[in-house]
């Protein structure tokens, strides 16, 4: 698979990126290098390598799933006046 300068410009347009010709050429070079590396990795002989399900063959020591904290919502909401129906009222961020 090859990538052309036109492909780079199409992707930039889809991503709403404004790039000049110099940047497009730079991205093209980087993408071609990535594809070259991927193609090189495909040629590596992996038939004799056994698949690994997990890198550690040791059972995990997991803690029990228990609630250790108490619900402090009501106490914390008493610290502010900007609460309505159990929710914090904050100013709008996006207009």
Short mmCIF file of C-alpha atoms in Angstrom, two decimals:
data_model
loop_
_atom_site.label_atom_id
_atom_site.label_comp_id
_atom_site.label_asym_id
_atom_site.label_seq_id
_atom_site.Cartn_x
_atom_site.Cartn_y
_atom_site.Cartn_z
CA UNK A 1 0.00 0.00 0.00
CA UNK A 2 1.29 3.43 -0.88
CA UNK A 3 0.18 6.82 0.29
CA UNK A 4 0.22 9.82 -1.99
CA UNK A 5 0.31 13.53 -1.30
CA UNK A 6 -3.33 13.64 -2.38
CA UNK A 7 -4.19 11.08 0.33
CA UNK A 8 -2.49 13.22 2.96
CA UNK A 9 -4.43 16.28 1.85
CA UNK A 10 -7.73 14.33 1.91
CA UNK A 11 -7.07 13.12 5.46
CA UNK A 12 -6.12 16.63 6.54
CA UNK A 13 -9.37 17.96 5.10
CA UNK A 14 -11.40 15.23 6.84
CA UNK A 15 -9.66 16.10 10.12
CA UNK A 16 -10.32 19.82 9.53
CA UNK A 17 -6.58 20.53 9.53
CA UNK A 18 -5.09 23.34 7.50
CA UNK A 19 -1.64 22.25 6.34
CA UNK A 20 0.63 23.78 3.74
CA UNK A 21 2.53 21.89 1.03
CA UNK A 22 5.68 21.62 3.15
CA UNK A 23 3.77 20.11 6.09
CA UNK A 24 1.92 17.73 3.77
CA UNK A 25 5.23 16.51 2.35
CA UNK A 26 6.57 16.02 5.89
CA UNK A 27 3.49 14.02 6.93
CA UNK A 28 3.71 11.97 3.73
CA UNK A 29 7.32 11.06 4.52
CA UNK A 30 6.41 10.06 8.09
CA UNK A 31 3.41 7.98 6.99
CA UNK A 32 5.46 6.22 4.33
CA UNK A 33 8.03 5.37 7.01
CA UNK A 34 5.31 3.90 9.22
CA UNK A 35 3.94 1.79 6.36
CA UNK A 36 7.46 0.65 5.46
CA UNK A 37 7.97 -0.51 9.05
CA UNK A 38 4.60 -2.31 9.06
CA UNK A 39 5.48 -4.07 5.80
CA UNK A 40 8.86 -5.04 7.24
CA UNK A 41 7.14 -6.51 10.31
CA UNK A 42 4.86 -8.60 8.09
CA UNK A 43 7.89 -10.35 6.58
CA UNK A 44 9.17 -11.62 9.94
CA UNK A 45 8.80 -15.40 10.26
CA UNK A 46 6.58 -16.03 13.28
CA UNK A 47 5.36 -19.56 12.51
CA UNK A 48 7.64 -21.16 15.12
CA UNK A 49 6.67 -18.73 17.88
CA UNK A 50 4.02 -19.94 20.31
CA UNK A 51 1.21 -17.51 21.03
CA UNK A 52 1.17 -16.15 24.57
CA UNK A 53 -2.16 -15.73 26.33
CA UNK A 54 -0.65 -13.67 29.14
CA UNK A 55 2.88 -12.54 29.85
CA UNK A 56 2.73 -13.77 33.46
CA UNK A 57 1.74 -17.32 34.30
CA UNK A 58 0.91 -16.35 37.90
CA UNK A 59 -2.60 -15.87 39.26
CA UNK A 60 -3.42 -12.32 40.21
CA UNK A 61 -3.97 -11.44 43.84
CA UNK A 62 -7.18 -9.44 43.74
CA UNK A 63 -8.80 -7.64 46.63
CA UNK A 64 -12.43 -8.22 47.46
CA UNK A 65 -14.93 -5.84 45.92
CA UNK A 66 -16.25 -4.18 49.05
CA UNK A 67 -17.40 -0.64 49.75
CA UNK A 68 -14.99 0.92 52.22
CA UNK A 69 -16.05 4.58 51.99
CA UNK A 70 -19.29 6.03 53.29
CA UNK A 71 -21.59 8.13 51.13
CA UNK A 72 -20.84 11.76 52.03
CA UNK A 73 -22.80 13.48 49.27
CA UNK A 74 -25.31 15.19 51.57
CA UNK A 75 -22.61 16.44 53.94
CA UNK A 76 -20.50 17.79 51.07
CA UNK A 77 -23.45 19.46 49.37
CA UNK A 78 -24.19 21.38 52.56
CA UNK A 79 -20.89 23.22 52.00
CA UNK A 80 -22.30 25.13 49.02
CA UNK A 81 -25.50 26.96 48.19
CA UNK A 82 -25.42 26.11 44.49
CA UNK A 83 -27.14 22.73 44.71
CA UNK A 84 -30.41 21.78 43.07
CA UNK A 85 -32.03 18.34 43.25
CA UNK A 86 -28.82 16.81 44.53
CA UNK A 87 -26.71 18.25 41.69
CA UNK A 88 -24.10 21.00 41.81
CA UNK A 89 -25.02 24.11 39.81
CA UNK A 90 -22.07 25.50 37.86
CA UNK A 91 -21.86 28.32 35.32
CA UNK A 92 -22.04 27.27 31.67
CA UNK A 93 -18.67 26.63 30.05
CA UNK A 94 -19.79 26.48 26.42
CA UNK A 95 -22.10 29.13 25.03
#
